[in-house]
Tab-separated table of C-alpha atoms and ligand atoms in Angstrom:
chain	number	residue	atom	x	y	z
A	1	MET	CA	12.455	-11.453	24.315
A	2	SER	CA	13.222	-15.102	25.128
A	3	ARG	CA	16.742	-16.414	25.310
A	4	TYR	CA	15.779	-18.584	22.293
A	5	LEU	CA	15.248	-15.717	19.845
A	6	SER	CA	17.690	-15.928	17.034
A	7	SER	CA	20.410	-13.410	17.380
A	8	ARG	CA	19.560	-12.238	13.903
A	9	LEU	CA	16.304	-10.951	15.183
A	10	GLN	CA	17.253	-9.557	18.589
A	11	SER	CA	17.629	-5.959	17.400
A	12	LEU	CA	14.623	-6.079	14.979
A	13	THR	CA	11.869	-3.552	15.438
A	14	PRO	CA	8.674	-4.855	13.842
A	15	TYR	CA	6.217	-2.821	11.877
A	16	THR	CA	3.652	-0.939	13.795
A	17	PRO	CA	0.257	-1.242	12.199
A	18	GLY	CA	-2.241	1.474	12.445
A	19	GLU	CA	-4.639	1.179	15.334
A	20	GLN	CA	-7.604	-1.064	14.808
A	21	PRO	CA	-9.464	-0.334	18.020
A	22	ARG	CA	-12.452	-2.277	19.190
A	23	ASP	CA	-13.176	-0.158	22.331
A	24	LYS	CA	-15.636	2.302	20.618
A	25	SER	CA	-16.662	3.202	17.142
A	26	TYR	CA	-14.510	5.932	15.791
A	27	VAL	CA	-14.620	7.879	12.552
A	28	LYS	CA	-11.813	5.684	11.310
A	29	LEU	CA	-9.473	7.612	8.997
A	30	ASN	CA	-6.105	6.112	10.040
A	31	THR	CA	-5.359	3.035	7.810
A	32	ASN	CA	-6.434	4.047	4.359
A	33	GLU	CA	-9.226	1.558	4.123
A	34	SER	CA	-12.243	2.231	1.977
A	35	PRO	CA	-15.230	3.773	3.414
A	36	PHE	CA	-17.363	1.762	0.995
A	37	ALA	CA	-18.486	-1.949	1.232
A	38	PRO	CA	-16.883	-4.486	-1.241
A	39	SER	CA	-18.644	-4.919	-4.560
A	40	PRO	CA	-22.055	-6.611	-4.115
A	41	LEU	CA	-20.752	-9.204	-6.627
A	42	ALA	CA	-17.944	-10.009	-4.255
A	43	ILE	CA	-20.357	-10.424	-1.360
A	44	GLU	CA	-22.610	-12.718	-3.424
A	45	ALA	CA	-19.602	-14.795	-4.507
A	46	VAL	CA	-19.306	-16.450	-1.034
A	47	ASP	CA	-22.147	-18.856	-0.356
A	48	LYS	CA	-22.830	-21.905	1.985
A	49	ASP	CA	-21.475	-24.404	-0.556
A	50	MET	CA	-18.224	-22.439	-0.710
A	51	LEU	CA	-17.967	-22.547	3.121
A	52	ALA	CA	-18.563	-26.294	3.044
A	53	ASP	CA	-15.731	-26.737	0.514
A	54	LEU	CA	-13.340	-25.213	2.956
A	55	ARG	CA	-12.471	-28.581	4.040
A	56	LEU	CA	-10.414	-28.768	0.855
A	57	TYR	CA	-7.174	-26.895	0.254
A	58	SER	CA	-7.412	-23.664	-1.734
A	59	ASP	CA	-6.219	-23.638	-5.287
A	60	PRO	CA	-2.471	-23.051	-5.032
A	61	THR	CA	-2.345	-21.288	-8.417
A	62	ALA	CA	-5.497	-19.160	-7.429
A	63	ASP	CA	-6.218	-19.481	-11.048
A	64	GLU	CA	-9.590	-17.809	-11.083
A	65	LEU	CA	-8.249	-14.680	-9.378
A	66	ALA	CA	-4.985	-14.653	-11.510
A	67	GLY	CA	-7.102	-14.958	-14.602
A	68	GLU	CA	-9.190	-11.879	-13.592
A	69	ILE	CA	-6.034	-9.929	-12.758
A	70	ALA	CA	-4.498	-10.755	-16.153
A	71	ARG	CA	-7.710	-9.742	-17.931
A	72	CYS	CA	-7.875	-6.560	-16.012
A	73	TYR	CA	-4.292	-5.383	-16.787
A	74	SER	CA	-3.894	-6.991	-20.264
A	75	VAL	CA	-1.094	-9.180	-19.277
A	76	ASP	CA	-0.603	-12.927	-19.377
A	77	LYS	CA	-1.391	-15.152	-16.388
A	78	ASP	CA	2.319	-16.115	-16.424
A	79	ASN	CA	3.029	-12.355	-15.474
A	80	VAL	CA	0.902	-12.587	-12.325
A	81	LEU	CA	1.541	-13.848	-8.858
A	82	VAL	CA	-1.284	-13.626	-6.236
A	83	THR	CA	-0.249	-13.040	-2.650
A	84	ASN	CA	-1.624	-12.819	0.793
A	85	GLY	CA	-1.835	-9.033	0.832
A	86	SER	CA	0.655	-7.065	-1.061
A	87	ASP	CA	2.948	-7.111	2.039
A	88	GLU	CA	3.550	-10.739	1.186
A	89	ALA	CA	4.374	-9.746	-2.472
A	90	LEU	CA	6.942	-7.309	-1.061
A	91	ALA	CA	8.448	-10.002	1.184
A	92	PHE	CA	8.742	-12.313	-1.816
A	93	CYS	CA	10.557	-9.672	-3.596
A	94	PHE	CA	13.051	-9.316	-0.806
A	95	LEU	CA	13.587	-13.080	-0.707
A	96	ALA	CA	13.846	-13.416	-4.382
A	97	PHE	CA	16.044	-10.508	-5.383
A	98	CYS	CA	17.850	-9.076	-2.369
A	99	ASP	CA	20.580	-10.465	-0.196
A	100	ARG	CA	23.755	-9.401	1.670
A	101	ASP	CA	25.425	-8.627	-1.734
A	102	LYS	CA	22.448	-7.060	-3.451
A	103	GLY	CA	20.842	-4.447	-1.353
A	104	VAL	CA	17.822	-2.200	-1.916
A	105	ALA	CA	17.310	1.546	-2.093
A	106	PHE	CA	14.278	3.346	-1.050
A	107	ALA	CA	13.176	6.842	0.168
A	108	ASP	CA	13.606	8.137	3.645
A	109	VAL	CA	9.897	8.979	3.964
A	110	THR	CA	7.906	5.947	2.489
A	111	TYR	CA	6.060	2.731	3.670
A	112	GLY	CA	7.368	1.721	7.013
A	113	PHE	CA	7.377	-1.972	6.130
A	114	TYR	CA	10.408	-1.650	3.722
A	115	LYS	CA	12.998	-1.162	6.498
A	116	VAL	CA	11.454	-3.823	8.573
A	117	TYR	CA	11.761	-6.451	5.701
A	118	ALA	CA	15.328	-5.231	5.068
A	119	ALA	CA	16.197	-5.940	8.598
A	120	LEU	CA	14.259	-9.163	8.787
A	121	PHE	CA	15.946	-10.635	5.661
A	122	ASN	CA	19.453	-9.079	6.373
A	123	VAL	CA	19.455	-6.803	3.324
A	124	PRO	CA	21.708	-3.791	3.280
A	125	THR	CA	19.693	-0.603	2.509
A	126	ARG	CA	20.464	2.669	0.849
A	127	ILE	CA	18.071	5.482	2.017
A	128	ILE	CA	17.584	8.174	-0.580
A	129	PRO	CA	15.980	11.418	0.921
A	130	LEU	CA	12.852	12.875	-0.797
A	131	ASP	CA	13.561	16.415	-2.078
A	132	SER	CA	12.505	19.452	-0.144
A	133	ASP	CA	9.011	19.151	-1.608
A	134	TYR	CA	8.699	15.585	-0.342
A	135	LYS	CA	8.955	14.249	-3.865
A	136	VAL	CA	10.949	11.190	-5.153
A	137	LYS	CA	13.744	12.697	-7.295
A	138	ALA	CA	14.306	10.352	-10.215
A	139	SER	CA	17.781	11.613	-10.904
A	140	ASP	CA	18.838	10.221	-7.542
A	141	TYR	CA	18.169	6.683	-8.670
A	142	MET	CA	20.186	6.476	-11.855
A	143	GLY	CA	22.471	3.463	-12.094
A	144	ILE	CA	22.864	3.033	-8.398
A	145	GLY	CA	23.882	-0.685	-8.348
A	146	CYS	CA	21.287	-2.006	-6.056
A	147	ASN	CA	17.581	-3.044	-6.206
A	148	ILE	CA	15.107	-0.109	-5.928
A	149	LEU	CA	11.772	0.014	-4.194
A	150	ILE	CA	9.473	2.943	-4.850
A	151	ALA	CA	5.836	3.414	-3.622
A	152	ASN	CA	4.016	5.405	-6.386
A	153	PRO	CA	2.104	7.285	-5.260
A	154	ASN	CA	4.368	7.456	-2.216
A	155	ALA	CA	3.012	6.143	1.094
A	156	GLN	CA	2.707	8.819	3.785
A	157	THR	CA	3.014	11.734	1.354
A	158	GLY	CA	0.582	10.648	-1.396
A	159	ILE	CA	2.664	12.303	-3.983
A	160	ALA	CA	3.154	10.529	-7.326
A	161	ILE	CA	5.864	10.830	-9.952
A	162	GLY	CA	5.276	10.283	-13.667
A	163	ALA	CA	5.471	6.862	-15.330
A	164	LYS	CA	8.079	8.430	-17.655
A	165	GLU	CA	10.456	9.090	-14.684
A	166	ILE	CA	10.016	5.571	-13.336
A	167	GLU	CA	10.668	4.238	-16.764
A	168	GLU	CA	13.925	6.183	-16.836
A	169	ILE	CA	14.932	4.689	-13.505
A	170	VAL	CA	14.133	1.133	-14.746
A	171	ALA	CA	16.126	1.642	-17.957
A	172	ALA	CA	19.125	3.013	-16.058
A	173	ASN	CA	19.216	0.017	-13.693
A	174	SER	CA	18.978	-2.857	-15.984
A	175	ASP	CA	21.341	-4.960	-13.653
A	176	SER	CA	18.799	-4.549	-10.806
A	177	VAL	CA	15.259	-5.156	-10.085
A	178	VAL	CA	12.922	-2.049	-9.768
A	179	ILE	CA	9.980	-2.753	-7.573
A	180	ILE	CA	6.956	-0.320	-7.856
A	181	ASP	CA	4.562	-0.533	-5.010
A	182	GLU	CA	1.260	0.575	-6.559
A	183	ALA	CA	-0.808	0.268	-3.494
A	184	TYR	CA	-2.536	3.642	-4.166
A	185	ALA	CA	-2.149	3.870	-7.997
A	186	ASP	CA	-5.841	3.467	-8.620
A	187	PHE	CA	-6.447	6.859	-7.093
A	188	SER	CA	-3.753	8.426	-9.329
A	189	GLU	CA	-3.353	8.916	-12.985
A	190	VAL	CA	-0.202	6.850	-13.228
A	191	SER	CA	0.514	3.193	-13.487
A	192	CYS	CA	3.746	1.325	-14.424
A	193	VAL	CA	1.920	-1.942	-15.282
A	194	PRO	CA	2.733	-1.254	-19.054
A	195	LEU	CA	6.398	-1.530	-18.103
A	196	VAL	CA	5.956	-5.179	-17.228
A	197	ASN	CA	5.831	-6.227	-20.860
A	198	LYS	CA	8.591	-3.884	-21.876
A	199	TYR	CA	11.345	-4.434	-19.372
A	200	ASP	CA	12.599	-7.692	-17.669
A	201	ASN	CA	13.589	-5.953	-14.487
A	202	VAL	CA	10.289	-4.394	-13.135
A	203	VAL	CA	7.874	-5.809	-10.591
A	204	VAL	CA	4.637	-3.878	-9.914
A	205	VAL	CA	3.014	-4.796	-6.557
A	206	ARG	CA	-0.684	-4.160	-6.235
A	207	THR	CA	-3.279	-4.634	-3.419
A	208	MET	CA	-7.020	-4.990	-3.191
A	209	SER	CA	-6.906	-3.597	0.353
A	210	LYS	CA	-7.551	0.023	-0.522
A	211	SER	CA	-9.317	0.806	-3.821
A	212	ARG	CA	-11.189	-2.580	-3.909
A	213	SER	CA	-12.553	-2.309	-0.307
A	214	LEU	CA	-11.051	-5.752	0.669
A	215	ALA	CA	-8.438	-4.961	3.320
A	216	GLY	CA	-9.622	-7.772	5.589
A	217	ALA	CA	-9.536	-10.343	2.760
A	218	ARG	CA	-5.768	-9.871	2.401
A	219	ILE	CA	-5.346	-10.000	-1.418
A	220	GLY	CA	-2.281	-8.536	-3.106
A	221	TYR	CA	-0.408	-9.481	-6.331
A	222	ALA	CA	2.674	-8.925	-8.285
A	223	LEU	CA	2.993	-8.217	-11.955
A	224	ALA	CA	6.307	-8.905	-13.587
A	225	SER	CA	8.047	-10.350	-16.638
A	226	GLU	CA	7.589	-14.050	-17.043
A	227	GLN	CA	11.169	-14.714	-15.577
A	228	LEU	CA	10.688	-12.446	-12.554
A	229	ALA	CA	7.283	-13.860	-11.943
A	230	ARG	CA	8.732	-17.448	-12.078
A	231	ASP	CA	11.397	-16.416	-9.493
A	232	LEU	CA	8.628	-15.070	-7.128
A	233	ARG	CA	6.776	-18.319	-7.674
A	234	THR	CA	9.810	-20.209	-6.677
A	235	VAL	CA	9.811	-18.315	-3.312
A	236	LYS	CA	6.103	-18.783	-2.883
A	237	TYR	CA	6.252	-22.548	-3.377
A	238	SER	CA	9.273	-22.748	-0.986
A	239	PHE	CA	7.346	-20.727	1.704
A	240	ASN	CA	3.513	-21.091	1.530
A	241	PRO	CA	2.000	-22.760	-1.545
A	242	TYR	CA	-1.583	-22.181	-0.344
A	243	ASN	CA	-0.922	-18.601	0.420
A	244	LEU	CA	-4.458	-17.413	-0.419
A	245	GLY	CA	-7.611	-19.027	0.981
A	246	THR	CA	-10.565	-20.130	-1.036
A	247	LEU	CA	-12.716	-17.204	0.102
A	248	PRO	CA	-10.313	-14.458	-0.817
A	249	ILE	CA	-9.777	-15.971	-4.206
A	250	ALA	CA	-13.462	-15.967	-4.940
A	251	LEU	CA	-13.911	-12.532	-3.446
A	252	GLY	CA	-11.111	-10.961	-5.305
A	253	ALA	CA	-12.130	-12.462	-8.670
A	254	ALA	CA	-15.694	-11.263	-8.250
A	255	ALA	CA	-14.571	-7.717	-7.204
A	256	LEU	CA	-12.382	-7.470	-10.307
A	257	ARG	CA	-15.408	-8.391	-12.499
A	258	ASP	CA	-17.313	-5.440	-11.100
A	259	GLY	CA	-15.521	-2.512	-12.951
A	260	ALA	CA	-18.514	-0.234	-12.811
A	261	TYR	CA	-18.666	-0.442	-8.941
A	262	PHE	CA	-14.945	0.112	-8.662
A	263	ASP	CA	-14.936	3.152	-10.952
A	264	ARG	CA	-17.774	4.787	-8.937
A	265	CYS	CA	-15.943	4.133	-5.606
A	266	VAL	CA	-12.589	5.558	-6.890
A	267	ASP	CA	-14.374	8.618	-8.437
A	268	LEU	CA	-16.088	9.358	-5.110
A	269	ILE	CA	-12.822	9.086	-3.119
A	270	LYS	CA	-11.117	11.515	-5.706
A	271	SER	CA	-13.842	14.021	-5.350
A	272	ASN	CA	-13.840	13.826	-1.574
A	273	ARG	CA	-10.056	14.199	-1.780
A	274	THR	CA	-10.418	17.517	-3.603
A	275	TYR	CA	-13.161	18.568	-1.110
A	276	LEU	CA	-11.181	17.775	1.938
A	277	THR	CA	-8.068	19.264	0.663
A	278	GLU	CA	-9.849	22.515	-0.071
A	279	GLN	CA	-11.630	22.474	3.315
A	280	LEU	CA	-8.364	21.933	5.154
A	281	GLU	CA	-6.512	24.574	3.218
A	282	GLU	CA	-9.302	27.071	4.103
A	283	ARG	CA	-8.593	26.222	7.712
A	284	GLY	CA	-4.871	27.108	7.319
A	285	PHE	CA	-3.531	23.607	6.796
A	286	HIS	CA	-0.630	22.871	4.410
A	287	VAL	CA	-1.740	19.757	2.444
A	288	LEU	CA	0.681	17.890	0.230
A	289	PRO	CA	-0.731	17.305	-3.195
A	290	SER	CA	-2.113	13.691	-2.948
A	291	SER	CA	-2.709	11.115	-5.673
A	292	ALA	CA	-3.713	8.551	-3.077
A	293	ASN	CA	-6.762	7.902	-0.904
A	294	PHE	CA	-5.323	9.990	1.945
A	295	VAL	CA	-3.791	13.383	2.548
A	296	LEU	CA	-0.883	14.384	4.642
A	297	ALA	CA	-1.726	17.605	6.225
A	298	ARG	CA	-0.054	20.042	8.570
A	299	SER	CA	-1.992	22.559	10.715
A	300	GLY	CA	-0.620	25.915	11.077
A	301	ALA	CA	-2.049	26.072	14.689
A	302	ILE	CA	-1.337	22.658	16.332
A	303	GLY	CA	1.276	20.122	16.171
A	304	GLY	CA	0.779	16.700	14.542
A	305	LYS	CA	0.872	14.573	17.612
A	306	ARG	CA	-1.359	16.943	19.593
A	307	LEU	CA	-3.869	17.143	16.783
A	308	TYR	CA	-3.928	13.367	16.440
A	309	LEU	CA	-4.562	12.979	20.239
A	310	ALA	CA	-7.310	15.699	20.300
A	311	LEU	CA	-9.056	14.162	17.352
A	312	LYS	CA	-8.829	10.656	18.881
A	313	ASP	CA	-10.406	12.222	21.990
A	314	LYS	CA	-13.248	13.477	19.761
A	315	GLY	CA	-13.780	10.057	18.297
A	316	VAL	CA	-11.882	10.608	15.006
A	317	LEU	CA	-8.909	8.456	14.261
A	318	VAL	CA	-6.180	9.727	12.008
A	319	ARG	CA	-2.503	8.563	11.794
A	320	HIS	CA	0.431	10.402	13.157
A	321	LEU	CA	3.793	9.166	11.976
A	322	ALA	CA	6.830	9.668	14.155
A	323	ASP	CA	9.198	10.049	11.107
A	324	GLU	CA	11.189	13.178	11.787
A	325	ARG	CA	10.500	14.934	8.562
A	326	ILE	CA	6.668	14.547	8.863
A	327	GLU	CA	6.136	14.601	12.489
A	328	ASP	CA	4.185	17.996	12.218
A	329	PHE	CA	1.729	16.313	9.850
A	330	VAL	CA	-1.249	13.944	10.298
A	331	ARG	CA	-2.187	11.425	7.672
A	332	ILE	CA	-5.895	11.417	6.910
A	333	THR	CA	-7.576	8.719	4.959
A	334	ILE	CA	-10.274	10.033	2.557
A	335	GLY	CA	-13.500	8.740	3.812
A	336	ASP	CA	-17.047	9.254	2.584
A	337	ARG	CA	-18.514	12.829	2.766
A	338	ALA	CA	-19.980	12.311	6.252
A	339	GLN	CA	-16.708	11.201	7.594
A	340	CYS	CA	-14.937	14.118	5.945
A	341	ASP	CA	-17.356	16.537	7.513
A	342	ALA	CA	-17.155	14.875	10.978
A	343	LEU	CA	-13.289	15.273	10.879
A	344	LEU	CA	-13.668	18.972	9.794
A	345	ALA	CA	-16.101	19.683	12.633
A	346	ALA	CA	-13.824	18.058	15.168
A	347	ILE	CA	-10.869	20.183	13.856
A	348	ASP	CA	-12.919	23.204	14.111
A	349	THR	CA	-13.864	22.520	17.785
A	350	ILE	CA	-10.203	21.763	18.620
A	351	THR	CA	-8.731	24.817	17.083
A	352	GLU	CA	-11.468	27.144	18.382
A	353	ALA	CA	-10.520	25.918	21.886
A	354	LEU	CA	-6.754	26.650	21.466
B	401	PLP	C1	-1.351	-0.502	2.487
B	401	PLP	C2	-0.052	-0.706	1.803
B	401	PLP	C3	0.506	-1.968	1.531
B	401	PLP	C4	-0.046	-3.182	2.115
B	401	PLP	O1	-1.181	-3.693	1.554
B	401	PLP	P1	-1.890	-5.052	1.916
B	401	PLP	O2	-2.100	-5.555	0.580
B	401	PLP	O3	-2.989	-4.824	2.708
B	401	PLP	O4	-0.750	-5.963	2.492
B	401	PLP	C5	1.637	-2.055	0.775
B	401	PLP	N1	2.261	-0.909	0.487
B	401	PLP	C6	1.764	0.363	0.741
B	401	PLP	C7	2.503	1.371	0.233
B	401	PLP	C8	0.615	0.478	1.451
B	401	PLP	O5	0.137	1.699	1.741
């Protein structure tokens, strides 16, 4: 740290992204990317003319992409704000709705970025523990007097709660904003997007990084009432008006037009999730019931950190999270069938040698 760093930031611990190693090729099941290529329509959407046009600024309204998002979710374009990854949508929510006097509540085990943003933006937090089954307990969130941030399905656990329970939370906190991070919702049966037209205090945050195979394009978006979306736009135009480049705008719009490809990819992930869960359970693992494109699993035979290191040694990358409540687990992204089988074979080799 230099002596120039703002005192506000001196105790900040930044977010630790999952490893993106370049040293060798791993079976990469650590950051919940898709094992499938982006839609062929997305790949065709970028051509030489478009690259030549990069001398021009991108469209600050990202109109083409916002239009496709609005069509996809049956909302108005005024309800949509496109962002540079959903991390940016979350940051805009912190800037727009949270401050020293209006804090934010979130679970003890959830997406690690929430506490980093709270620290970065000086926002007081209220940490609400998951119940003993690692579930978000809706009754803990009734009329709590601060903003609320819920990942549904939850990050790290993969467990989703029902849209009805979220709606009860929204209705019981009408003086606060309830932000629902739906990074993994495409792999679940639940979405709170319909609440956006019904309540003026909900923001649904989405990403094209996971279910749309576009993590490297950095495309996220927020869906909210017209007023909340306008507030988020005020932040965006005070921060980075051209927050999405021309290429991501075109890629994202084209990917959203390819509903058939998207459905196929999501179905494959869901069936591989069932397969991997069964296979892990047969091997004595405890697997939390996931509605996401990953499972959180605990071996009966070997600790989380050790299993992570042993798998890495065998060329299979999973994620070990140091959070106390889940340190016995590893988080495994659902890959294609060959990746699932490579993981299982590596686990067998490791446990046989114990
Ligand atoms: C992956 C993830 C994000 C970030 O997604 P980007 O759009 O790639 O920034 C946000 N929230 C949760 C819960 C995630 O798992």
